[in-house]
CSV table of C-alpha atoms in Angstrom, one decimal:
chain,number,residue,atom,x,y,z
A,1,MET,CA,-1.5,-38.7,-22.7
A,2,ASN,CA,-2.8,-36.7,-25.6
A,3,GLU,CA,-2.6,-33.0,-26.3
A,4,PRO,CA,-5.8,-31.2,-25.0
A,5,ILE,CA,-8.8,-30.8,-27.2
A,6,VAL,CA,-10.5,-27.5,-27.6
A,7,VAL,CA,-13.8,-27.1,-29.4
A,8,ILE,CA,-15.2,-23.9,-31.0
A,9,VAL,CA,-19.0,-23.5,-30.7
A,10,GLY,CA,-21.5,-20.8,-31.5
A,11,ARG,CA,-24.3,-19.7,-33.9
A,12,PRO,CA,-23.7,-19.9,-37.7
A,13,ASN,CA,-21.8,-17.1,-39.4
A,14,VAL,CA,-20.2,-15.6,-36.3
A,15,GLY,CA,-16.6,-16.3,-37.4
A,16,LYS,CA,-15.9,-19.7,-36.0
A,17,SER,CA,-14.1,-20.9,-39.1
A,18,THR,CA,-12.2,-17.7,-39.5
A,19,LEU,CA,-11.0,-18.1,-35.9
A,20,PHE,CA,-10.1,-21.8,-36.6
A,21,ASN,CA,-8.0,-20.8,-39.6
A,22,ARG,CA,-6.3,-18.0,-37.7
A,23,LEU,CA,-5.3,-20.2,-34.7
A,24,THR,CA,-4.2,-23.2,-36.8
A,25,LYS,CA,-2.5,-21.0,-39.4
A,26,SER,CA,-4.3,-22.7,-42.2
A,27,SER,CA,-7.2,-22.4,-44.6
A,28,ALA,CA,-8.7,-25.9,-43.8
A,29,SER,CA,-12.1,-24.5,-43.0
A,30,ILE,CA,-14.0,-22.8,-45.9
A,31,VAL,CA,-15.0,-19.2,-45.0
A,32,ASP,CA,-18.1,-17.7,-46.6
A,33,ASP,CA,-20.8,-15.3,-45.7
A,34,SER,CA,-23.4,-18.1,-45.9
A,35,ALA,CA,-24.2,-20.0,-42.8
A,36,GLY,CA,-23.0,-23.6,-42.5
A,37,VAL,CA,-20.5,-23.7,-45.3
A,38,THR,CA,-17.6,-25.6,-43.6
A,39,ARG,CA,-17.5,-29.0,-45.1
A,40,ASP,CA,-13.8,-30.0,-45.1
A,41,ARG,CA,-11.4,-31.0,-42.3
A,42,ILE,CA,-12.5,-29.3,-39.1
A,43,TYR,CA,-9.6,-30.2,-36.8
A,44,GLY,CA,-6.1,-28.8,-36.6
A,45,ASP,CA,-3.1,-28.1,-34.4
A,46,VAL,CA,-2.4,-24.9,-32.4
A,47,GLU,CA,1.0,-24.0,-31.0
A,48,TRP,CA,1.3,-21.3,-28.4
A,49,ASN,CA,4.4,-20.6,-26.3
A,50,GLY,CA,5.8,-24.0,-27.1
A,51,LYS,CA,2.6,-25.8,-26.1
A,52,HIS,CA,0.3,-27.6,-28.5
A,53,PHE,CA,-3.4,-28.4,-28.4
A,54,ARG,CA,-6.0,-29.8,-30.9
A,55,LEU,CA,-8.7,-27.4,-32.2
A,56,ILE,CA,-12.0,-28.6,-33.6
A,57,ASP,CA,-14.4,-26.3,-35.5
A,58,THR,CA,-18.1,-27.2,-35.4
A,59,GLY,CA,-18.9,-24.9,-38.3
A,60,GLY,CA,-19.5,-27.8,-40.7
A,61,TYR,CA,-22.0,-29.5,-38.6
A,62,VAL,CA,-25.0,-27.4,-39.4
A,63,PRO,CA,-28.1,-29.0,-40.9
A,64,ASP,CA,-29.6,-27.9,-44.2
A,65,SER,CA,-32.9,-27.2,-42.4
A,66,GLU,CA,-33.0,-23.8,-40.7
A,67,ASP,CA,-35.6,-25.2,-38.3
A,68,LEU,CA,-32.9,-27.4,-36.8
A,69,PHE,CA,-30.2,-24.8,-36.4
A,70,GLU,CA,-30.8,-24.1,-32.8
A,71,THR,CA,-31.3,-27.8,-31.9
A,72,ALA,CA,-28.0,-28.7,-33.6
A,73,ILE,CA,-26.1,-26.0,-31.9
A,74,ARG,CA,-27.4,-26.9,-28.4
A,75,GLU,CA,-26.4,-30.5,-29.0
A,76,GLN,CA,-23.0,-29.5,-30.3
A,77,VAL,CA,-22.4,-27.5,-27.0
A,78,GLU,CA,-23.4,-30.6,-25.0
A,79,ILE,CA,-21.0,-32.8,-27.0
A,80,ALA,CA,-18.2,-30.3,-26.7
A,81,LEU,CA,-18.7,-30.1,-22.9
A,82,GLU,CA,-18.4,-33.9,-22.7
A,83,GLU,CA,-15.5,-34.4,-25.1
A,84,ALA,CA,-13.3,-31.2,-25.0
A,85,ASP,CA,-10.9,-30.0,-22.4
A,86,ALA,CA,-12.0,-26.4,-23.1
A,87,VAL,CA,-14.7,-24.7,-25.1
A,88,LEU,CA,-14.5,-21.5,-27.1
A,89,PHE,CA,-17.9,-19.8,-27.4
A,90,VAL,CA,-17.8,-17.3,-30.3
A,91,VAL,CA,-20.4,-14.6,-30.7
A,92,ASP,CA,-20.9,-11.8,-33.2
A,93,GLY,CA,-20.2,-8.5,-31.5
A,94,LYS,CA,-21.6,-6.4,-34.3
A,95,SER,CA,-24.9,-8.3,-34.3
A,96,GLY,CA,-25.3,-8.1,-30.6
A,97,LEU,CA,-26.6,-10.6,-28.0
A,98,THR,CA,-29.3,-13.1,-29.1
A,99,PRO,CA,-31.6,-15.4,-27.2
A,100,LEU,CA,-29.6,-18.4,-28.5
A,101,ASP,CA,-26.4,-16.8,-27.2
A,102,ARG,CA,-28.0,-16.6,-23.8
A,103,GLU,CA,-29.0,-20.2,-23.9
A,104,ILE,CA,-25.5,-21.4,-24.8
A,105,ALA,CA,-24.0,-19.3,-22.0
A,106,ASN,CA,-26.4,-20.9,-19.5
A,107,MET,CA,-25.2,-24.3,-20.6
A,108,LEU,CA,-21.6,-23.4,-20.3
A,109,ARG,CA,-21.9,-21.8,-16.9
A,110,LYS,CA,-23.1,-25.2,-15.6
A,111,SER,CA,-19.9,-26.9,-16.7
A,112,THR,CA,-16.8,-27.3,-14.6
A,113,LYS,CA,-14.6,-27.2,-17.7
A,114,PRO,CA,-12.8,-24.0,-18.9
A,115,TYR,CA,-14.8,-22.0,-21.3
A,116,TYR,CA,-14.3,-18.6,-23.0
A,117,LEU,CA,-16.7,-16.1,-24.5
A,118,LEU,CA,-15.0,-14.5,-27.5
A,119,VAL,CA,-16.8,-11.4,-28.8
A,120,ASN,CA,-15.7,-11.5,-32.4
A,121,LYS,CA,-15.5,-8.8,-35.1
A,122,ALA,CA,-13.9,-6.2,-32.8
A,123,ASP,CA,-11.5,-5.5,-35.6
A,124,ASN,CA,-9.9,-2.3,-34.0
A,125,PRO,CA,-9.8,-0.6,-30.6
A,126,SER,CA,-12.7,1.7,-31.5
A,127,LEU,CA,-15.0,-1.3,-31.6
A,128,GLU,CA,-14.0,-2.5,-28.1
A,129,SER,CA,-17.4,-1.3,-26.8
A,130,ILE,CA,-19.3,-4.1,-28.7
A,131,LYS,CA,-18.4,-6.5,-25.9
A,132,TYR,CA,-20.3,-4.5,-23.2
A,133,ASP,CA,-23.6,-6.0,-24.1
A,134,PHE,CA,-22.2,-9.5,-23.4
A,135,TYR,CA,-21.2,-8.8,-19.8
A,136,SER,CA,-24.8,-9.4,-18.9
A,137,LEU,CA,-24.2,-13.1,-19.5
A,138,GLY,CA,-22.0,-13.2,-16.3
A,139,MET,CA,-19.1,-15.1,-17.9
A,140,GLU,CA,-15.7,-14.4,-16.5
A,141,ASN,CA,-13.4,-15.3,-19.4
A,142,LEU,CA,-14.6,-12.7,-21.9
A,143,PHE,CA,-12.4,-11.3,-24.6
A,144,ASP,CA,-13.2,-8.9,-27.5
A,145,ILE,CA,-11.3,-10.3,-30.4
A,146,SER,CA,-10.9,-10.1,-34.2
A,147,ALA,CA,-10.6,-13.5,-35.8
A,148,LEU,CA,-9.9,-11.7,-39.1
A,149,ASN,CA,-6.8,-9.8,-38.0
A,150,GLY,CA,-5.8,-11.5,-34.8
A,151,ARG,CA,-6.5,-8.6,-32.4
A,152,ASN,CA,-6.4,-9.6,-28.7
A,153,LEU,CA,-5.9,-13.3,-29.5
A,154,GLY,CA,-2.5,-13.4,-27.8
A,155,ASP,CA,-4.0,-12.3,-24.4
A,156,PHE,CA,-6.8,-14.9,-24.8
A,157,LEU,CA,-4.3,-17.7,-25.7
A,158,ASP,CA,-2.1,-16.9,-22.7
A,159,ASP,CA,-5.1,-17.4,-20.5
A,160,LEU,CA,-6.3,-20.5,-22.2
A,161,GLU,CA,-2.8,-22.1,-21.9
A,162,ALA,CA,-2.8,-21.5,-18.2
A,163,HIS,CA,-6.1,-23.4,-17.8
A,164,LEU,CA,-5.2,-26.5,-20.0
A,165,LYS,CA,-3.3,-29.6,-18.8
A,166,PHE,CA,-0.6,-30.6,-21.2
A,167,PRO,CA,1.1,-34.0,-21.6
A,168,ASP,CA,4.3,-33.1,-19.7
A,169,GLU,CA,2.2,-32.3,-16.6
A,170,LYS,CA,0.9,-35.9,-16.3
A,171,ASN,CA,2.3,-39.3,-15.7
A,172,LEU,CA,3.7,-40.7,-19.0
A,173,SER,CA,5.0,-43.9,-17.6
A,174,ASP,CA,2.4,-46.2,-19.2
A,175,THR,CA,4.3,-48.0,-21.9
A,176,ARG,CA,1.5,-50.5,-22.8
A,177,LEU,CA,0.7,-50.8,-26.5
A,178,ARG,CA,-2.5,-48.8,-27.4
A,179,LEU,CA,-4.6,-50.0,-30.3
A,180,SER,CA,-7.3,-47.7,-31.6
A,181,ILE,CA,-10.0,-49.7,-33.4
A,182,ILE,CA,-11.6,-47.3,-35.9
A,183,GLY,CA,-14.1,-47.4,-38.8
A,184,LYS,CA,-17.5,-46.4,-40.0
A,185,PRO,CA,-20.6,-47.3,-37.9
A,186,ASN,CA,-21.7,-50.9,-38.0
A,187,VAL,CA,-18.4,-52.2,-39.4
A,188,GLY,CA,-17.9,-54.5,-36.4
A,189,LYS,CA,-15.6,-52.5,-34.1
A,190,SER,CA,-17.5,-53.5,-30.9
A,191,SER,CA,-17.8,-57.1,-32.1
A,192,LEU,CA,-14.1,-57.3,-32.6
A,193,VAL,CA,-13.4,-56.0,-29.1
A,194,ASN,CA,-15.8,-58.4,-27.5
A,195,ALA,CA,-14.4,-61.3,-29.5
A,196,LEU,CA,-10.8,-60.5,-28.3
A,197,LEU,CA,-11.8,-60.0,-24.7
A,198,GLY,CA,-14.1,-63.0,-24.6
A,199,TYR,CA,-17.0,-61.1,-23.1
A,200,ASP,CA,-19.5,-58.4,-24.0
A,201,ARG,CA,-17.6,-55.2,-23.0
A,202,SER,CA,-19.4,-53.2,-25.7
A,203,ILE,CA,-23.1,-53.2,-26.7
A,204,VAL,CA,-23.5,-54.9,-30.1
A,205,THR,CA,-26.5,-54.5,-32.5
A,206,ASN,CA,-26.9,-54.1,-36.2
A,207,ILE,CA,-27.9,-50.4,-35.7
A,208,PRO,CA,-25.2,-47.9,-36.4
A,209,GLY,CA,-24.0,-45.8,-33.5
A,210,THR,CA,-25.1,-48.1,-30.6
A,211,THR,CA,-21.9,-47.9,-28.6
A,212,ARG,CA,-22.6,-45.4,-25.8
A,213,ASP,CA,-19.0,-44.5,-25.0
A,214,SER,CA,-15.4,-44.8,-26.1
A,215,ILE,CA,-14.4,-47.8,-24.0
A,216,ASP,CA,-10.8,-48.5,-23.0
A,217,SER,CA,-10.3,-52.2,-22.4
A,218,VAL,CA,-7.3,-54.2,-21.2
A,219,LEU,CA,-6.5,-57.3,-23.3
A,220,LYS,CA,-4.2,-59.7,-21.6
A,221,TYR,CA,-2.3,-61.4,-24.4
A,222,TYR,CA,0.3,-64.0,-23.5
A,223,GLY,CA,1.2,-62.1,-20.3
A,224,GLU,CA,1.3,-58.7,-22.0
A,225,GLU,CA,-1.3,-56.0,-21.4
A,226,ILE,CA,-2.6,-54.3,-24.5
A,227,ILE,CA,-5.1,-51.3,-24.4
A,228,LEU,CA,-8.0,-51.6,-26.8
A,229,VAL,CA,-10.0,-48.5,-27.6
A,230,ASP,CA,-13.4,-49.0,-29.1
A,231,THR,CA,-14.4,-45.7,-30.7
A,232,ALA,CA,-17.9,-46.3,-31.8
A,233,GLY,CA,-21.0,-44.1,-31.4
A,234,LEU,CA,-23.0,-41.9,-29.1
A,235,ARG,CA,-23.9,-41.6,-25.5
A,236,ARG,CA,-27.2,-39.9,-26.2
A,237,LYS,CA,-29.8,-39.9,-28.9
A,238,THR,CA,-29.4,-36.8,-31.1
A,239,LYS,CA,-32.1,-35.1,-33.1
A,240,VAL,CA,-29.7,-33.8,-35.7
A,241,LYS,CA,-27.8,-36.3,-38.0
A,242,GLU,CA,-24.8,-33.9,-38.5
A,243,ASN,CA,-24.1,-34.1,-34.8
A,244,ILE,CA,-23.7,-37.9,-35.0
A,245,GLU,CA,-20.8,-37.3,-37.5
A,246,PHE,CA,-19.4,-34.6,-35.3
A,247,PHE,CA,-19.4,-36.8,-32.2
A,248,ALA,CA,-18.0,-39.7,-34.1
A,249,ASN,CA,-15.2,-37.6,-35.5
A,250,VAL,CA,-14.2,-36.2,-32.1
A,251,ARG,CA,-14.1,-39.7,-30.6
A,252,THR,CA,-12.3,-41.2,-33.6
A,253,TYR,CA,-9.6,-38.7,-33.9
A,254,ARG,CA,-9.0,-38.5,-30.1
A,255,ALA,CA,-8.5,-42.2,-30.1
A,256,LEU,CA,-6.2,-42.1,-33.1
A,257,TRP,CA,-4.1,-39.3,-31.7
A,258,ASP,CA,-3.7,-41.2,-28.5
A,259,SER,CA,-2.8,-44.6,-30.0
A,260,ASP,CA,0.4,-46.3,-31.1
A,261,VAL,CA,-1.2,-48.4,-33.8
A,262,THR,CA,-4.5,-47.7,-35.6
A,263,ILE,CA,-6.6,-50.6,-36.9
A,264,LEU,CA,-8.9,-49.3,-39.6
A,265,MET,CA,-11.8,-51.8,-40.0
A,266,LEU,CA,-13.5,-52.1,-43.4
A,267,ASP,CA,-16.7,-53.9,-44.2
A,268,ALA,CA,-15.8,-56.6,-46.7
A,269,GLU,CA,-19.0,-55.9,-48.6
A,270,LEU,CA,-18.4,-52.1,-48.9
A,271,GLY,CA,-14.6,-51.7,-49.3
A,272,VAL,CA,-12.8,-48.3,-48.9
A,273,GLU,CA,-15.0,-45.2,-48.7
A,274,LYS,CA,-14.1,-41.5,-48.3
A,275,GLN,CA,-14.4,-41.5,-44.6
A,276,ASP,CA,-11.9,-44.4,-44.4
A,277,GLN,CA,-9.5,-42.5,-46.6
A,278,ARG,CA,-9.7,-39.5,-44.3
A,279,ILE,CA,-8.8,-41.7,-41.3
A,280,ILE,CA,-5.9,-43.2,-43.3
A,281,GLN,CA,-4.6,-39.7,-44.1
A,282,GLU,CA,-4.8,-38.6,-40.5
A,283,ALA,CA,-3.0,-41.8,-39.3
A,284,VAL,CA,-0.2,-41.1,-41.8
A,285,ARG,CA,-0.1,-37.4,-40.8
A,286,ARG,CA,0.2,-38.3,-37.2
A,287,ARG,CA,2.8,-41.1,-38.0
A,288,LYS,CA,0.8,-43.8,-36.3
A,289,GLY,CA,1.2,-47.5,-37.1
A,290,LEU,CA,-1.6,-48.5,-39.5
A,291,ILE,CA,-3.3,-51.8,-40.3
A,292,ILE,CA,-6.3,-52.4,-42.6
A,293,ALA,CA,-8.6,-55.1,-41.2
A,294,ILE,CA,-11.3,-56.3,-43.7
A,295,ASN,CA,-14.1,-57.6,-41.4
A,296,LYS,CA,-17.1,-59.8,-42.2
A,297,TRP,CA,-14.9,-62.0,-44.4
A,298,ASP,CA,-17.2,-65.0,-43.5
A,299,LEU,CA,-19.9,-63.4,-45.6
A,300,ILE,CA,-17.8,-63.3,-48.8
A,301,GLU,CA,-18.0,-66.0,-51.5
A,302,LYS,CA,-14.4,-66.9,-52.1
A,303,ASP,CA,-12.2,-68.4,-54.8
A,304,THR,CA,-8.4,-68.9,-54.9
A,305,ASN,CA,-7.8,-65.2,-55.8
A,306,THR,CA,-10.5,-63.5,-53.7
A,307,ALA,CA,-8.2,-62.2,-51.0
A,308,LYS,CA,-5.7,-60.9,-53.6
A,309,LYS,CA,-8.4,-59.1,-55.5
A,310,TYR,CA,-9.6,-57.4,-52.3
A,311,GLU,CA,-6.1,-56.3,-51.4
A,312,ASP,CA,-5.5,-54.9,-54.9
A,313,ALA,CA,-8.8,-53.0,-54.8
A,314,VAL,CA,-7.9,-51.5,-51.4
A,315,TYR,CA,-4.4,-50.5,-52.4
A,316,ALA,CA,-5.8,-48.9,-55.6
A,317,LYS,CA,-7.8,-46.6,-53.3
A,318,ILE,CA,-5.2,-45.8,-50.7
A,319,LYS,CA,-2.3,-45.6,-53.3
A,320,THR,CA,0.8,-44.2,-51.6
A,321,VAL,CA,-0.1,-46.0,-48.3
A,322,ASP,CA,0.6,-49.4,-49.9
A,323,TYR,CA,3.0,-50.2,-47.0
A,324,ALA,CA,0.0,-50.7,-44.6
A,325,PRO,CA,-0.7,-54.4,-44.2
A,326,ILE,CA,-4.1,-55.8,-45.0
A,327,ILE,CA,-5.6,-58.7,-43.1
A,328,THR,CA,-9.0,-60.4,-43.6
A,329,ILE,CA,-10.9,-61.2,-40.4
A,330,SER,CA,-14.3,-62.1,-39.0
A,331,ALA,CA,-15.2,-60.8,-35.6
A,332,LEU,CA,-18.2,-63.1,-35.6
A,333,THR,CA,-16.3,-66.3,-36.2
A,334,LYS,CA,-13.0,-65.0,-34.6
A,335,GLN,CA,-11.2,-65.8,-37.8
A,336,ARG,CA,-7.6,-64.4,-37.7
A,337,ILE,CA,-8.5,-61.9,-34.9
A,338,TYR,CA,-5.4,-63.0,-32.9
A,339,LYS,CA,-3.2,-62.8,-35.9
A,340,LEU,CA,-4.4,-59.2,-36.1
A,341,ILE,CA,-3.0,-58.6,-32.6
A,342,ASP,CA,0.3,-60.2,-33.5
A,343,LEU,CA,0.4,-58.0,-36.6
A,344,ALA,CA,-0.3,-54.9,-34.5
A,345,LYS,CA,2.6,-55.8,-32.1
A,346,LYS,CA,4.9,-56.3,-35.1
A,347,VAL,CA,3.9,-52.9,-36.6
A,348,ASN,CA,4.5,-51.3,-33.2
A,349,GLU,CA,8.0,-52.8,-33.1
A,350,GLU,CA,8.6,-51.5,-36.6
A,351,ARG,CA,7.8,-48.0,-35.4
A,352,LYS,CA,10.6,-48.3,-32.9
A,353,LYS,CA,13.2,-49.9,-35.2
A,354,LYS,CA,16.5,-48.1,-35.6
A,355,ILE,CA,18.9,-48.7,-38.5
A,356,THR,CA,22.5,-47.9,-37.8
A,357,THR,CA,24.0,-45.0,-39.8
A,358,SER,CA,26.7,-47.2,-41.3
A,359,LYS,CA,24.2,-49.8,-42.5
A,360,LEU,CA,22.0,-47.1,-44.0
A,361,ASN,CA,24.8,-45.6,-46.0
A,362,ASP,CA,26.4,-48.9,-47.0
A,363,VAL,CA,23.1,-50.2,-48.4
A,364,LEU,CA,21.4,-47.1,-49.8
A,365,LEU,CA,24.2,-45.0,-51.2
A,366,VAL,CA,25.2,-47.6,-53.8
A,367,GLU,CA,21.6,-47.7,-55.2
A,368,ILE,CA,21.3,-43.9,-55.0
A,369,GLN,CA,24.6,-43.6,-57.1
A,370,ASN,CA,23.1,-46.0,-59.6
A,371,SER,CA,19.8,-44.0,-59.8
A,372,PRO,CA,20.8,-40.4,-58.7
A,373,PRO,CA,18.3,-37.5,-58.4
A,374,PRO,CA,17.7,-35.4,-61.5
A,375,ALA,CA,20.0,-32.4,-62.1
A,376,THR,CA,19.0,-28.9,-61.1
A,377,PRO,CA,17.4,-26.6,-63.7
A,378,THR,CA,20.9,-25.2,-64.4
A,379,GLY,CA,22.3,-28.6,-65.0
A,380,LYS,CA,24.1,-29.0,-61.7
A,381,GLU,CA,24.5,-32.5,-60.4
A,382,VAL,CA,22.6,-33.2,-57.1
A,383,LYS,CA,24.5,-35.6,-54.9
A,384,ILE,CA,23.2,-37.3,-51.7
A,385,LYS,CA,26.3,-37.8,-49.5
A,386,TYR,CA,25.1,-39.1,-46.2
A,387,ILE,CA,22.0,-40.6,-44.5
A,388,THR,CA,21.1,-41.0,-40.8
A,389,GLN,CA,18.0,-42.0,-38.9
A,390,VAL,CA,16.6,-40.0,-35.9
A,391,GLY,CA,13.3,-39.9,-34.0
A,392,ASP,CA,12.2,-41.7,-30.9
A,393,HIS,CA,8.5,-42.4,-31.7
A,394,TYR,CA,8.6,-43.0,-35.5
A,395,PRO,CA,11.3,-43.2,-38.1
A,396,ILE,CA,12.8,-40.0,-39.5
A,397,PHE,CA,15.5,-40.2,-42.1
A,398,ILE,CA,17.8,-37.2,-42.8
A,399,PHE,CA,19.4,-37.0,-46.2
A,400,PHE,CA,22.4,-34.7,-46.5
A,401,ALA,CA,22.9,-33.4,-50.1
A,402,ASN,CA,23.9,-30.4,-52.1
A,403,GLU,CA,21.1,-28.5,-53.9
A,404,HIS,CA,18.6,-30.6,-51.9
A,405,LYS,CA,15.8,-28.2,-52.6
A,406,TYR,CA,15.7,-29.4,-56.2
A,407,ILE,CA,15.1,-33.0,-55.3
A,408,PRO,CA,11.6,-33.7,-56.7
A,409,GLU,CA,8.7,-35.4,-54.9
A,410,HIS,CA,8.8,-38.5,-57.2
A,411,TYR,CA,12.5,-39.1,-56.2
A,412,LYS,CA,11.6,-38.7,-52.5
A,413,ARG,CA,9.0,-41.4,-53.0
A,414,PHE,CA,11.7,-43.5,-54.7
A,415,LEU,CA,13.9,-43.1,-51.6
A,416,GLU,CA,11.1,-44.1,-49.3
A,417,ARG,CA,10.4,-47.3,-51.3
A,418,LEU,CA,14.2,-48.0,-51.3
A,419,ILE,CA,14.2,-47.8,-47.5
A,420,ARG,CA,11.2,-50.0,-47.2
A,421,ARG,CA,12.6,-52.6,-49.7
A,422,HIS,CA,15.8,-53.0,-47.7
A,423,PHE,CA,14.6,-52.4,-44.1
A,424,GLY,CA,10.9,-53.1,-43.9
A,425,PHE,CA,8.9,-50.7,-41.7
A,426,GLU,CA,5.7,-52.4,-42.5
A,427,GLY,CA,2.6,-50.4,-41.6
A,428,VAL,CA,4.8,-47.4,-40.4
A,429,PRO,CA,4.6,-43.9,-42.0
A,430,MET,CA,8.0,-42.3,-42.1
A,431,THR,CA,9.4,-38.8,-42.5
A,432,LEU,CA,12.2,-38.0,-45.0
A,433,THR,CA,14.1,-34.7,-44.4
A,434,PHE,CA,16.7,-33.1,-46.6
A,435,LYS,CA,19.5,-30.8,-45.5
A,436,GLU,CA,22.5,-29.2,-47.0
A,437,LYS,CA,25.5,-31.5,-46.8
């Protein structure tokens, strides 16, 4: 069970990205006076009273054409109501109520999901009256807030927390391996699922975005049940192309967050593109198992070095994630698709692998002594004395050392490579933590 997803909606330039940055304690969304400037990562984590939820900002999904603004926003609200566990409707209190605000409110009132009307830009108590105009919308959960300085956000978050369902409130007993199959439209995700299952569970055409839903399927593999999640396209036809990306991102990241191992599918004829790199970064950030599957291998003219050349080209793009295994497949001819499942099972076992403290220290400390960390700026020797592994869901290694804050990033990468060389962890991101001895 994943953490809840909350989506921010509203007209352009009402402060959605400012609210996102305030709640996630980040500057991931660009904030500017111009409408529609958010272009970077639009999802983040929010922690409140020890509970966590995912937050998505729709600010970046605004079309260049002003004529499509209202259409885009209406569609975003529809998508949010389908995909999110709660919706935050942000309005500009200083500008007052607009016809589009009324239309969004009407859409939200028809939903059974929790929604909140946040009257923004009430930066101090003297501006509290700016919310009164919005009472005419008849929405119960109304808060006058300031995304800029955080005014009244605590009261709002307390109420939101009470309405969300968190993982510890649900049955977590399902231990089946969950594989999220992720990639750009038309890369062959649905074809792979159908090939594995042996029947057409997903609609397959050569038109991007033809899958109508994110479909969980059960693959019975040598007596074991494995959950496959196909994260392709849209339930509906949208008029605004930005919303196709918005919907795909919500579906993609929800599946990734809820999986044990992510299979990133690439088109053999296209290779790694920016969207693929973002998915890889998120899989690493969430410490999910990761496999790169190069599909449509049947279309490639091959010689003895073709596969090696492809691997080298992919690793050159993903750089520090060179521990992710690469496998060439064809969903059409079923070439190596079952080896892909075997590889996913192996990566999942690697995530759970525990190395004893005695073995870690016996093996690693000798090499660390031969190649020690650089000295501190004052010339003091940095010594790593002890190593242990913790973590139940992915590997975390704690290094105890004096002056640990002076250990540089390049040496931390050296230590990670050292662990991988001796103990494997293929396809598994890991965390290295440093503490005073």
